[in-house]
Amino acid sequence: MAEKVQQRIEKRLPELEDLLVKELFTQDELNHIIKKRKAFESAISRRVTQKADYLRYIEYEINLEQLRAKRKSRLSKKPKDSVSDFAGIKHIHNLFQKALFKFKGDVLLWLQYIDFSQTQGSNRRLAQIFADVLRLHPTKEVFWIQAATWEFSTNFNTEAARNLFQRGLRLNPKSQTLWLEYFRLELKFTEKIKLRRKLLLKRHVSDVDPENSQSDASASSHSDQEESNILSLGDKQVQELSESDPILSGALSQAVYRNAIEDIPYDVEFRVRFLEIYSLFSGNQEGIQLVYDSLLRDFPEDARAVDLTIRLPLEKYSAGSKDYISALEKCVAKYDDALASSFTSRLTLFYGEFLRNCLAENEDASLKTYLQLKLKSVLSSARKRAQDDADTVLSPELYEFYIVVLRDVFSKVTQARKVADEASRLHPGELGIWKLFLSLVPEQENDERLLILETALSHCCSSVELWNMYLESYIGSMNGQVEDSDRGKHEKLFLVSL
């Protein structure tokens, strides 16, 4: 083993000599480097090696390479590139490859190697790295996404990126993340085509009318240089696309969405995430409508789907605009009809959140009054319905929202305490309700807080936060002295928690 270590050290002596010639390191520093490398090489040459041995060695070499580059940049006279300018990076690559040969299944190590290679711009190596890691870890979606992103953003190869996503989805058809990132890729591609077409048309106008060419010359040349590499379509193809062309209207992303919901048909939140991605791009109304239509068609009774489709008309208008109030009234009427036909706590919660958001974004006094009255009516009606119907129990989330609204919107702390007391009896295991309940009881009412905390701990005994609150309240009430009559009660609570 010692001979192999010595051979590796001697193999790198030309690099060290070059550093000395360039006066980037002193002889003492080089001796220290040799000593450290011997120790690292010995560690990774043992019969049983640890990943940490490789990582420490890699970290040392990366820091050393950064120091070399920094010292070179400070030289007044820049020397020509030589062996020491390339050997360090090459050695770090070799260390990563040795580590991965022993620890092929370590996902984090692969990610570190990919990150290092991208930082260094080692594109040739990255091509081989992605080929290897996708062969070894075909079910790890993160590698498919990184490989496709690299092809699209660095190599400007949209077709290769698209092929990678399609390969990944053939192996992982139920991966929501892969579908969403593939969808995002197609939206980016369409956006770049639109930008490229706009620049080409502007350049065409400039050629026809030279008087207007000077003002746009710098912007056109810069953008053209970037976009000509990014797009796989040629200049003539892009320029000849009509406004009604399916590519410009988002047909590619829409096709991805249709395929995605075929493979993952019963998940509403999955479809909502497509809407969230759409919101990051402009000019996709046809695709957005496609998502809403599919929600209404496939989930006509799902509260989330109903909520989204009801809100859609209002999103076209800003608060205070001419048609805002009439659109708001239509949304309110649809919510009321939906709740009348099929009452659920979840839809009531969405309705309440909708009204509160509208309340926050409007300044008109009369409209705010209307929204406050409507919000109060919706929540109180839901509570009364639950009180009158033994089969109806409001969800913990709706109770929490109701308490917060009473406290923050209407400043009715006493009524909020009554609702919190009711909620804690119906949902004694919900920590969030107990915390809200306690936030409504001032510290001056310490005895009341202690009673609530004792009840809460009997149901949520594993909550460290509740125990801390309980101890603070108890110590405050006893002034540091524990009564014998209370000792058994506290011991029982502690035993239950243990």
PDB file of C-alpha atoms in Angstrom, residues 94-358:
ATOM      1  CA  ASN A  94     -10.520  11.296 -10.363  1.00  0.00           C
ATOM      2  CA  LEU A  95     -11.190  11.328  -6.610  1.00  0.00           C
ATOM      3  CA  PHE A  96     -14.939  11.610  -7.191  1.00  0.00           C
ATOM      4  CA  GLN A  97     -14.805   8.732  -9.674  1.00  0.00           C
ATOM      5  CA  LYS A  98     -12.861   6.534  -7.232  1.00  0.00           C
ATOM      6  CA  ALA A  99     -15.342   7.339  -4.469  1.00  0.00           C
ATOM      7  CA  LEU A 100     -18.321   6.570  -6.687  1.00  0.00           C
ATOM      8  CA  PHE A 101     -16.756   3.302  -7.824  1.00  0.00           C
ATOM      9  CA  LYS A 102     -16.920   2.199  -4.184  1.00  0.00           C
ATOM     10  CA  PHE A 103     -20.172   3.952  -3.245  1.00  0.00           C
ATOM     11  CA  LYS A 104     -22.292   3.684  -6.404  1.00  0.00           C
ATOM     12  CA  GLY A 105     -25.540   3.775  -4.469  1.00  0.00           C
ATOM     13  CA  ASP A 106     -24.824   7.039  -2.635  1.00  0.00           C
ATOM     14  CA  VAL A 107     -27.214   9.569  -4.178  1.00  0.00           C
ATOM     15  CA  LEU A 108     -25.794  12.520  -2.248  1.00  0.00           C
ATOM     16  CA  LEU A 109     -22.274  11.753  -3.497  1.00  0.00           C
ATOM     17  CA  TRP A 110     -23.507  11.712  -7.103  1.00  0.00           C
ATOM     18  CA  LEU A 111     -25.216  15.062  -6.540  1.00  0.00           C
ATOM     19  CA  GLN A 112     -22.014  16.527  -5.122  1.00  0.00           C
ATOM     20  CA  TYR A 113     -20.060  15.341  -8.153  1.00  0.00           C
ATOM     21  CA  ILE A 114     -22.643  16.784 -10.550  1.00  0.00           C
ATOM     22  CA  ASP A 115     -22.608  20.095  -8.693  1.00  0.00           C
ATOM     23  CA  PHE A 116     -18.800  20.244  -8.811  1.00  0.00           C
ATOM     24  CA  SER A 117     -18.707  19.422 -12.525  1.00  0.00           C
ATOM     25  CA  GLN A 118     -21.329  22.059 -13.330  1.00  0.00           C
ATOM     26  CA  THR A 119     -19.433  24.642 -11.294  1.00  0.00           C
ATOM     27  CA  GLN A 120     -16.265  23.874 -13.264  1.00  0.00           C
ATOM     28  CA  GLY A 121     -18.072  23.786 -16.595  1.00  0.00           C
ATOM     29  CA  SER A 122     -16.887  20.227 -17.247  1.00  0.00           C
ATOM     30  CA  ASN A 123     -19.493  19.499 -19.913  1.00  0.00           C
ATOM     31  CA  ARG A 124     -17.792  16.482 -21.442  1.00  0.00           C
ATOM     32  CA  ARG A 125     -17.548  14.802 -18.087  1.00  0.00           C
ATOM     33  CA  LEU A 126     -21.132  15.753 -17.242  1.00  0.00           C
ATOM     34  CA  ALA A 127     -22.394  13.890 -20.290  1.00  0.00           C
ATOM     35  CA  GLN A 128     -20.744  10.703 -19.020  1.00  0.00           C
ATOM     36  CA  ILE A 129     -21.770  11.355 -15.405  1.00  0.00           C
ATOM     37  CA  PHE A 130     -25.444  11.667 -16.319  1.00  0.00           C
ATOM     38  CA  ALA A 131     -25.265   8.562 -18.511  1.00  0.00           C
ATOM     39  CA  ASP A 132     -23.770   6.572 -15.630  1.00  0.00           C
ATOM     40  CA  VAL A 133     -26.044   7.846 -12.885  1.00  0.00           C
ATOM     41  CA  LEU A 134     -29.229   7.358 -14.919  1.00  0.00           C
ATOM     42  CA  ARG A 135     -28.175   3.790 -15.658  1.00  0.00           C
ATOM     43  CA  LEU A 136     -27.516   3.096 -11.965  1.00  0.00           C
ATOM     44  CA  HIS A 137     -30.428   5.116 -10.505  1.00  0.00           C
ATOM     45  CA  PRO A 138     -33.247   5.167 -13.072  1.00  0.00           C
ATOM     46  CA  THR A 139     -35.919   5.651 -10.399  1.00  0.00           C
ATOM     47  CA  LYS A 140     -34.330   8.751  -8.840  1.00  0.00           C
ATOM     48  CA  GLU A 141     -36.243  11.597 -10.449  1.00  0.00           C
ATOM     49  CA  VAL A 142     -33.714  14.228  -9.332  1.00  0.00           C
ATOM     50  CA  PHE A 143     -31.135  12.908 -11.817  1.00  0.00           C
ATOM     51  CA  TRP A 144     -33.552  12.958 -14.755  1.00  0.00           C
ATOM     52  CA  ILE A 145     -34.454  16.547 -13.908  1.00  0.00           C
ATOM     53  CA  GLN A 146     -30.831  17.651 -13.542  1.00  0.00           C
ATOM     54  CA  ALA A 147     -29.802  15.960 -16.785  1.00  0.00           C
ATOM     55  CA  ALA A 148     -32.707  17.487 -18.745  1.00  0.00           C
ATOM     56  CA  THR A 149     -32.128  20.938 -17.224  1.00  0.00           C
ATOM     57  CA  TRP A 150     -28.449  20.735 -18.155  1.00  0.00           C
ATOM     58  CA  GLU A 151     -29.280  19.827 -21.750  1.00  0.00           C
ATOM     59  CA  PHE A 152     -31.819  22.645 -22.020  1.00  0.00           C
ATOM     60  CA  SER A 153     -30.023  25.449 -20.175  1.00  0.00           C
ATOM     61  CA  THR A 154     -26.354  24.678 -20.824  1.00  0.00           C
ATOM     62  CA  ASN A 155     -26.244  22.726 -24.091  1.00  0.00           C
ATOM     63  CA  PHE A 156     -29.285  24.552 -25.544  1.00  0.00           C
ATOM     64  CA  ASN A 157     -30.551  21.180 -26.736  1.00  0.00           C
ATOM     65  CA  THR A 158     -34.291  21.153 -26.216  1.00  0.00           C
ATOM     66  CA  GLU A 159     -34.821  17.889 -28.060  1.00  0.00           C
ATOM     67  CA  ALA A 160     -32.320  16.058 -25.841  1.00  0.00           C
ATOM     68  CA  ALA A 161     -33.942  17.519 -22.722  1.00  0.00           C
ATOM     69  CA  ARG A 162     -37.365  16.449 -23.930  1.00  0.00           C
ATOM     70  CA  ASN A 163     -36.111  12.924 -24.670  1.00  0.00           C
ATOM     71  CA  LEU A 164     -34.646  12.636 -21.183  1.00  0.00           C
ATOM     72  CA  PHE A 165     -37.949  13.559 -19.552  1.00  0.00           C
ATOM     73  CA  GLN A 166     -39.805  11.099 -21.775  1.00  0.00           C
ATOM     74  CA  ARG A 167     -37.366   8.314 -20.906  1.00  0.00           C
ATOM     75  CA  GLY A 168     -37.659   9.128 -17.214  1.00  0.00           C
ATOM     76  CA  LEU A 169     -41.447   9.086 -17.382  1.00  0.00           C
ATOM     77  CA  ARG A 170     -41.519   5.744 -19.152  1.00  0.00           C
ATOM     78  CA  LEU A 171     -39.671   4.329 -16.146  1.00  0.00           C
ATOM     79  CA  ASN A 172     -41.484   6.456 -13.536  1.00  0.00           C
ATOM     80  CA  PRO A 173     -44.958   7.189 -14.947  1.00  0.00           C
ATOM     81  CA  LYS A 174     -46.396   8.066 -11.523  1.00  0.00           C
ATOM     82  CA  SER A 175     -43.719  10.641 -10.662  1.00  0.00           C
ATOM     83  CA  GLN A 176     -45.530  13.933 -10.179  1.00  0.00           C
ATOM     84  CA  THR A 177     -42.267  15.879  -9.981  1.00  0.00           C
ATOM     85  CA  LEU A 178     -41.094  14.586 -13.369  1.00  0.00           C
ATOM     86  CA  TRP A 179     -44.395  15.463 -15.025  1.00  0.00           C
ATOM     87  CA  LEU A 180     -44.365  18.961 -13.541  1.00  0.00           C
ATOM     88  CA  GLU A 181     -40.773  19.660 -14.559  1.00  0.00           C
ATOM     89  CA  TYR A 182     -41.403  18.334 -18.060  1.00  0.00           C
ATOM     90  CA  PHE A 183     -44.411  20.656 -18.228  1.00  0.00           C
ATOM     91  CA  ARG A 184     -42.261  23.576 -17.053  1.00  0.00           C
ATOM     92  CA  LEU A 185     -39.676  22.765 -19.734  1.00  0.00           C
ATOM     93  CA  GLU A 186     -42.260  22.979 -22.511  1.00  0.00           C
ATOM     94  CA  LEU A 187     -43.512  26.318 -21.181  1.00  0.00           C
ATOM     95  CA  LYS A 188     -39.961  27.663 -21.162  1.00  0.00           C
ATOM     96  CA  PHE A 189     -39.442  26.399 -24.689  1.00  0.00           C
ATOM     97  CA  THR A 190     -42.616  28.091 -25.926  1.00  0.00           C
ATOM     98  CA  GLU A 191     -41.658  31.324 -24.185  1.00  0.00           C
ATOM     99  CA  LYS A 192     -38.236  31.309 -25.844  1.00  0.00           C
ATOM    100  CA  ILE A 193     -39.784  30.676 -29.255  1.00  0.00           C
ATOM    101  CA  LYS A 194     -42.052  33.697 -28.753  1.00  0.00           C
ATOM    102  CA  LEU A 195     -39.105  35.848 -27.755  1.00  0.00           C
ATOM    103  CA  ARG A 196     -37.010  34.588 -30.665  1.00  0.00           C
ATOM    104  CA  ARG A 197     -39.835  35.235 -33.134  1.00  0.00           C
ATOM    105  CA  LYS A 198     -40.298  38.741 -31.799  1.00  0.00           C
ATOM    106  CA  LEU A 199     -36.603  39.507 -32.210  1.00  0.00           C
ATOM    107  CA  LEU A 200     -36.471  38.064 -35.720  1.00  0.00           C
ATOM    108  CA  LEU A 201     -39.490  40.066 -36.834  1.00  0.00           C
ATOM    109  CA  LYS A 202     -37.925  43.190 -35.346  1.00  0.00           C
ATOM    110  CA  ARG A 203     -34.710  42.477 -37.234  1.00  0.00           C
ATOM    111  CA  HIS A 204     -36.687  41.939 -40.450  1.00  0.00           C
ATOM    112  CA  VAL A 205     -38.351  45.337 -39.991  1.00  0.00           C
ATOM    113  CA  SER A 206     -34.960  46.908 -39.391  1.00  0.00           C
ATOM    114  CA  ASP A 207     -33.643  45.469 -42.643  1.00  0.00           C
ATOM    115  CA  VAL A 208     -36.597  46.904 -44.520  1.00  0.00           C
ATOM    116  CA  ASP A 209     -36.465  50.259 -42.704  1.00  0.00           C
ATOM    117  CA  PRO A 210     -32.783  51.082 -41.906  1.00  0.00           C
ATOM    118  CA  GLU A 211     -33.745  54.352 -40.183  1.00  0.00           C
ATOM    119  CA  ASN A 212     -35.199  52.399 -37.241  1.00  0.00           C
ATOM    120  CA  SER A 213     -32.423  49.832 -37.070  1.00  0.00           C
ATOM    121  CA  GLN A 214     -29.930  51.857 -35.042  1.00  0.00           C
ATOM    122  CA  SER A 215     -32.085  52.170 -31.903  1.00  0.00           C
ATOM    123  CA  ASP A 216     -32.718  48.412 -31.723  1.00  0.00           C
ATOM    124  CA  ALA A 217     -29.284  47.218 -32.841  1.00  0.00           C
ATOM    125  CA  SER A 218     -27.715  46.539 -29.481  1.00  0.00           C
ATOM    126  CA  ALA A 219     -30.744  44.786 -27.970  1.00  0.00           C
ATOM    127  CA  SER A 220     -31.367  42.703 -31.079  1.00  0.00           C
ATOM    128  CA  SER A 221     -27.788  41.545 -31.471  1.00  0.00           C
ATOM    129  CA  HIS A 222     -27.429  40.553 -27.833  1.00  0.00           C
ATOM    130  CA  SER A 223     -30.741  38.679 -27.634  1.00  0.00           C
ATOM    131  CA  ASP A 224     -30.213  37.095 -31.039  1.00  0.00           C
ATOM    132  CA  GLN A 225     -26.870  35.722 -29.940  1.00  0.00           C
ATOM    133  CA  GLU A 226     -28.475  33.966 -26.939  1.00  0.00           C
ATOM    134  CA  GLU A 227     -31.668  32.777 -28.584  1.00  0.00           C
ATOM    135  CA  SER A 228     -30.008  31.384 -31.720  1.00  0.00           C
ATOM    136  CA  ASN A 229     -28.291  28.817 -29.500  1.00  0.00           C
ATOM    137  CA  ILE A 230     -31.278  28.080 -27.307  1.00  0.00           C
ATOM    138  CA  LEU A 231     -33.852  27.207 -29.959  1.00  0.00           C
ATOM    139  CA  SER A 232     -33.786  24.057 -32.024  1.00  0.00           C
ATOM    140  CA  LEU A 233     -35.916  25.686 -34.743  1.00  0.00           C
ATOM    141  CA  GLY A 234     -34.189  27.700 -37.442  1.00  0.00           C
ATOM    142  CA  ASP A 235     -34.621  31.439 -37.964  1.00  0.00           C
ATOM    143  CA  LYS A 236     -36.884  31.006 -40.980  1.00  0.00           C
ATOM    144  CA  GLN A 237     -39.054  28.421 -39.234  1.00  0.00           C
ATOM    145  CA  VAL A 238     -39.560  30.629 -36.192  1.00  0.00           C
ATOM    146  CA  GLN A 239     -40.287  33.738 -38.225  1.00  0.00           C
ATOM    147  CA  GLU A 240     -42.869  31.974 -40.366  1.00  0.00           C
ATOM    148  CA  LEU A 241     -44.912  30.755 -37.380  1.00  0.00           C
ATOM    149  CA  SER A 242     -48.342  32.377 -37.377  1.00  0.00           C
ATOM    150  CA  GLU A 243     -50.014  33.800 -34.299  1.00  0.00           C
ATOM    151  CA  SER A 244     -52.450  30.879 -34.317  1.00  0.00           C
ATOM    152  CA  ASP A 245     -49.739  28.239 -34.584  1.00  0.00           C
ATOM    153  CA  PRO A 246     -50.270  25.451 -31.999  1.00  0.00           C
ATOM    154  CA  ILE A 247     -46.703  25.831 -30.703  1.00  0.00           C
ATOM    155  CA  LEU A 248     -47.224  29.514 -29.869  1.00  0.00           C
ATOM    156  CA  SER A 249     -50.588  28.780 -28.235  1.00  0.00           C
ATOM    157  CA  GLY A 250     -48.961  26.276 -25.845  1.00  0.00           C
ATOM    158  CA  ALA A 251     -49.914  23.010 -27.521  1.00  0.00           C
ATOM    159  CA  LEU A 252     -46.748  21.275 -26.295  1.00  0.00           C
ATOM    160  CA  SER A 253     -47.353  22.008 -22.616  1.00  0.00           C
ATOM    161  CA  GLN A 254     -51.035  21.150 -23.003  1.00  0.00           C
ATOM    162  CA  ALA A 255     -50.100  17.763 -24.467  1.00  0.00           C
ATOM    163  CA  VAL A 256     -47.855  17.120 -21.464  1.00  0.00           C
ATOM    164  CA  TYR A 257     -50.720  18.009 -19.119  1.00  0.00           C
ATOM    165  CA  ARG A 258     -53.144  15.645 -20.871  1.00  0.00           C
ATOM    166  CA  ASN A 259     -50.661  12.792 -20.685  1.00  0.00           C
ATOM    167  CA  ALA A 260     -49.909  13.546 -17.048  1.00  0.00           C
ATOM    168  CA  ILE A 261     -53.527  13.352 -15.910  1.00  0.00           C
ATOM    169  CA  GLU A 262     -53.946  10.110 -17.832  1.00  0.00           C
ATOM    170  CA  ASP A 263     -51.173   8.534 -15.766  1.00  0.00           C
ATOM    171  CA  ILE A 264     -52.183  10.275 -12.511  1.00  0.00           C
ATOM    172  CA  PRO A 265     -55.957  10.719 -12.889  1.00  0.00           C
ATOM    173  CA  TYR A 266     -57.333  11.060  -9.368  1.00  0.00           C
ATOM    174  CA  ASP A 267     -55.196  13.744  -7.707  1.00  0.00           C
ATOM    175  CA  VAL A 268     -56.698  17.232  -7.570  1.00  0.00           C
ATOM    176  CA  GLU A 269     -53.675  18.866  -5.938  1.00  0.00           C
ATOM    177  CA  PHE A 270     -51.476  17.512  -8.713  1.00  0.00           C
ATOM    178  CA  ARG A 271     -53.532  19.463 -11.237  1.00  0.00           C
ATOM    179  CA  VAL A 272     -53.463  22.559  -9.052  1.00  0.00           C
ATOM    180  CA  ARG A 273     -49.663  22.521  -9.237  1.00  0.00           C
ATOM    181  CA  PHE A 274     -49.911  22.882 -13.009  1.00  0.00           C
ATOM    182  CA  LEU A 275     -51.887  26.076 -12.440  1.00  0.00           C
ATOM    183  CA  GLU A 276     -49.166  27.317 -10.110  1.00  0.00           C
ATOM    184  CA  ILE A 277     -46.564  26.763 -12.825  1.00  0.00           C
ATOM    185  CA  TYR A 278     -48.791  28.454 -15.411  1.00  0.00           C
ATOM    186  CA  SER A 279     -48.908  31.534 -13.172  1.00  0.00           C
ATOM    187  CA  LEU A 280     -45.149  31.977 -13.704  1.00  0.00           C
ATOM    188  CA  PHE A 281     -45.612  32.434 -17.462  1.00  0.00           C
ATOM    189  CA  SER A 282     -47.729  34.830 -19.523  1.00  0.00           C
ATOM    190  CA  GLY A 283     -50.114  34.205 -22.387  1.00  0.00           C
ATOM    191  CA  ASN A 284     -51.380  30.714 -21.542  1.00  0.00           C
ATOM    192  CA  GLN A 285     -55.104  31.284 -21.108  1.00  0.00           C
ATOM    193  CA  GLU A 286     -56.015  28.340 -23.313  1.00  0.00           C
ATOM    194  CA  GLY A 287     -53.891  25.970 -21.225  1.00  0.00           C
ATOM    195  CA  ILE A 288     -55.183  27.387 -17.952  1.00  0.00           C
ATOM    196  CA  GLN A 289     -58.757  26.915 -19.130  1.00  0.00           C
ATOM    197  CA  LEU A 290     -57.893  23.328 -20.060  1.00  0.00           C
ATOM    198  CA  VAL A 291     -56.853  22.625 -16.463  1.00  0.00           C
ATOM    199  CA  TYR A 292     -60.005  24.208 -15.030  1.00  0.00           C
ATOM    200  CA  ASP A 293     -62.237  22.333 -17.461  1.00  0.00           C
ATOM    201  CA  SER A 294     -60.611  19.029 -16.531  1.00  0.00           C
ATOM    202  CA  LEU A 295     -61.081  19.763 -12.833  1.00  0.00           C
ATOM    203  CA  LEU A 296     -64.750  20.499 -13.280  1.00  0.00           C
ATOM    204  CA  ARG A 297     -65.233  17.466 -15.523  1.00  0.00           C
ATOM    205  CA  ASP A 298     -63.356  14.913 -13.410  1.00  0.00           C
ATOM    206  CA  PHE A 299     -64.008  16.257  -9.893  1.00  0.00           C
ATOM    207  CA  PRO A 300     -67.450  17.899  -9.936  1.00  0.00           C
ATOM    208  CA  GLU A 301     -67.971  17.329  -6.203  1.00  0.00           C
ATOM    209  CA  ASP A 302     -64.440  17.838  -4.885  1.00  0.00           C
ATOM    210  CA  ALA A 303     -64.259  20.941  -2.690  1.00  0.00           C
ATOM    211  CA  ARG A 304     -60.861  22.034  -3.998  1.00  0.00           C
ATOM    212  CA  ALA A 305     -61.909  21.690  -7.640  1.00  0.00           C
ATOM    213  CA  VAL A 306     -65.193  23.529  -7.008  1.00  0.00           C
ATOM    214  CA  ASP A 307     -63.354  26.298  -5.170  1.00  0.00           C
ATOM    215  CA  LEU A 308     -60.866  26.841  -7.993  1.00  0.00           C
ATOM    216  CA  THR A 309     -63.488  26.933 -10.736  1.00  0.00           C
ATOM    217  CA  ILE A 310     -65.652  29.375  -8.775  1.00  0.00           C
ATOM    218  CA  ARG A 311     -62.741  31.778  -8.219  1.00  0.00           C
ATOM    219  CA  LEU A 312     -61.574  31.767 -11.831  1.00  0.00           C
ATOM    220  CA  PRO A 313     -63.809  34.601 -13.215  1.00  0.00           C
ATOM    221  CA  LEU A 314     -62.651  37.018 -10.489  1.00  0.00           C
ATOM    222  CA  GLU A 315     -58.964  36.535 -11.328  1.00  0.00           C
ATOM    223  CA  LYS A 316     -59.451  38.519 -14.532  1.00  0.00           C
ATOM    224  CA  TYR A 317     -60.141  41.716 -12.589  1.00  0.00           C
ATOM    225  CA  SER A 318     -58.175  43.728 -10.071  1.00  0.00           C
ATOM    226  CA  ALA A 319     -59.769  45.034  -6.877  1.00  0.00           C
ATOM    227  CA  GLY A 320     -61.563  48.299  -7.494  1.00  0.00           C
ATOM    228  CA  SER A 321     -61.961  47.806 -11.241  1.00  0.00           C
ATOM    229  CA  LYS A 322     -65.257  48.391 -13.030  1.00  0.00           C
ATOM    230  CA  ASP A 323     -66.378  44.765 -13.327  1.00  0.00           C
ATOM    231  CA  TYR A 324     -64.839  43.515 -10.072  1.00  0.00           C
ATOM    232  CA  ILE A 325     -67.929  43.830  -7.884  1.00  0.00           C
ATOM    233  CA  SER A 326     -70.266  42.074 -10.316  1.00  0.00           C
ATOM    234  CA  ALA A 327     -67.734  39.230 -10.730  1.00  0.00           C
ATOM    235  CA  LEU A 328     -67.390  39.015  -6.943  1.00  0.00           C
ATOM    236  CA  GLU A 329     -71.158  38.775  -6.499  1.00  0.00           C
ATOM    237  CA  LYS A 330     -71.293  35.929  -9.031  1.00  0.00           C
ATOM    238  CA  CYS A 331     -68.564  34.073  -7.149  1.00  0.00           C
ATOM    239  CA  VAL A 332     -70.383  34.519  -3.835  1.00  0.00           C
ATOM    240  CA  ALA A 333     -73.633  33.246  -5.365  1.00  0.00           C
ATOM    241  CA  LYS A 334     -71.864  30.167  -6.759  1.00  0.00           C
ATOM    242  CA  TYR A 335     -70.270  29.424  -3.372  1.00  0.00           C
ATOM    243  CA  ASP A 336     -73.664  29.727  -1.675  1.00  0.00           C
ATOM    244  CA  ASP A 337     -75.271  27.388  -4.227  1.00  0.00           C
ATOM    245  CA  ALA A 338     -72.465  24.851  -3.878  1.00  0.00           C
ATOM    246  CA  LEU A 339     -72.765  24.803  -0.087  1.00  0.00           C
ATOM    247  CA  ALA A 340     -76.539  24.583  -0.260  1.00  0.00           C
ATOM    248  CA  SER A 341     -76.386  21.536  -2.520  1.00  0.00           C
ATOM    249  CA  SER A 342     -73.536  19.786  -0.684  1.00  0.00           C
ATOM    250  CA  PHE A 343     -72.238  21.187   2.605  1.00  0.00           C
ATOM    251  CA  THR A 344     -68.657  20.302   3.570  1.00  0.00           C
ATOM    252  CA  SER A 345     -66.257  21.833   6.067  1.00  0.00           C
ATOM    253  CA  ARG A 346     -63.551  21.925   3.409  1.00  0.00           C
ATOM    254  CA  LEU A 347     -65.587  23.972   0.935  1.00  0.00           C
ATOM    255  CA  THR A 348     -66.717  26.269   3.750  1.00  0.00           C
ATOM    256  CA  LEU A 349     -63.065  26.818   4.657  1.00  0.00           C
ATOM    257  CA  PHE A 350     -62.183  27.657   1.055  1.00  0.00           C
ATOM    258  CA  TYR A 351     -65.161  30.033   0.906  1.00  0.00           C
ATOM    259  CA  GLY A 352     -64.052  31.733   4.121  1.00  0.00           C
ATOM    260  CA  GLU A 353     -60.474  32.094   2.873  1.00  0.00           C
ATOM    261  CA  PHE A 354     -61.769  33.564  -0.385  1.00  0.00           C
ATOM    262  CA  LEU A 355     -63.812  36.181   1.478  1.00  0.00           C
ATOM    263  CA  ARG A 356     -60.955  37.046   3.812  1.00  0.00           C
ATOM    264  CA  ASN A 357     -58.550  37.493   0.880  1.00  0.00           C
ATOM    265  CA  CYS A 358     -61.046  39.764  -0.848  1.00  0.00           C
TER     266      CYS A 358
END
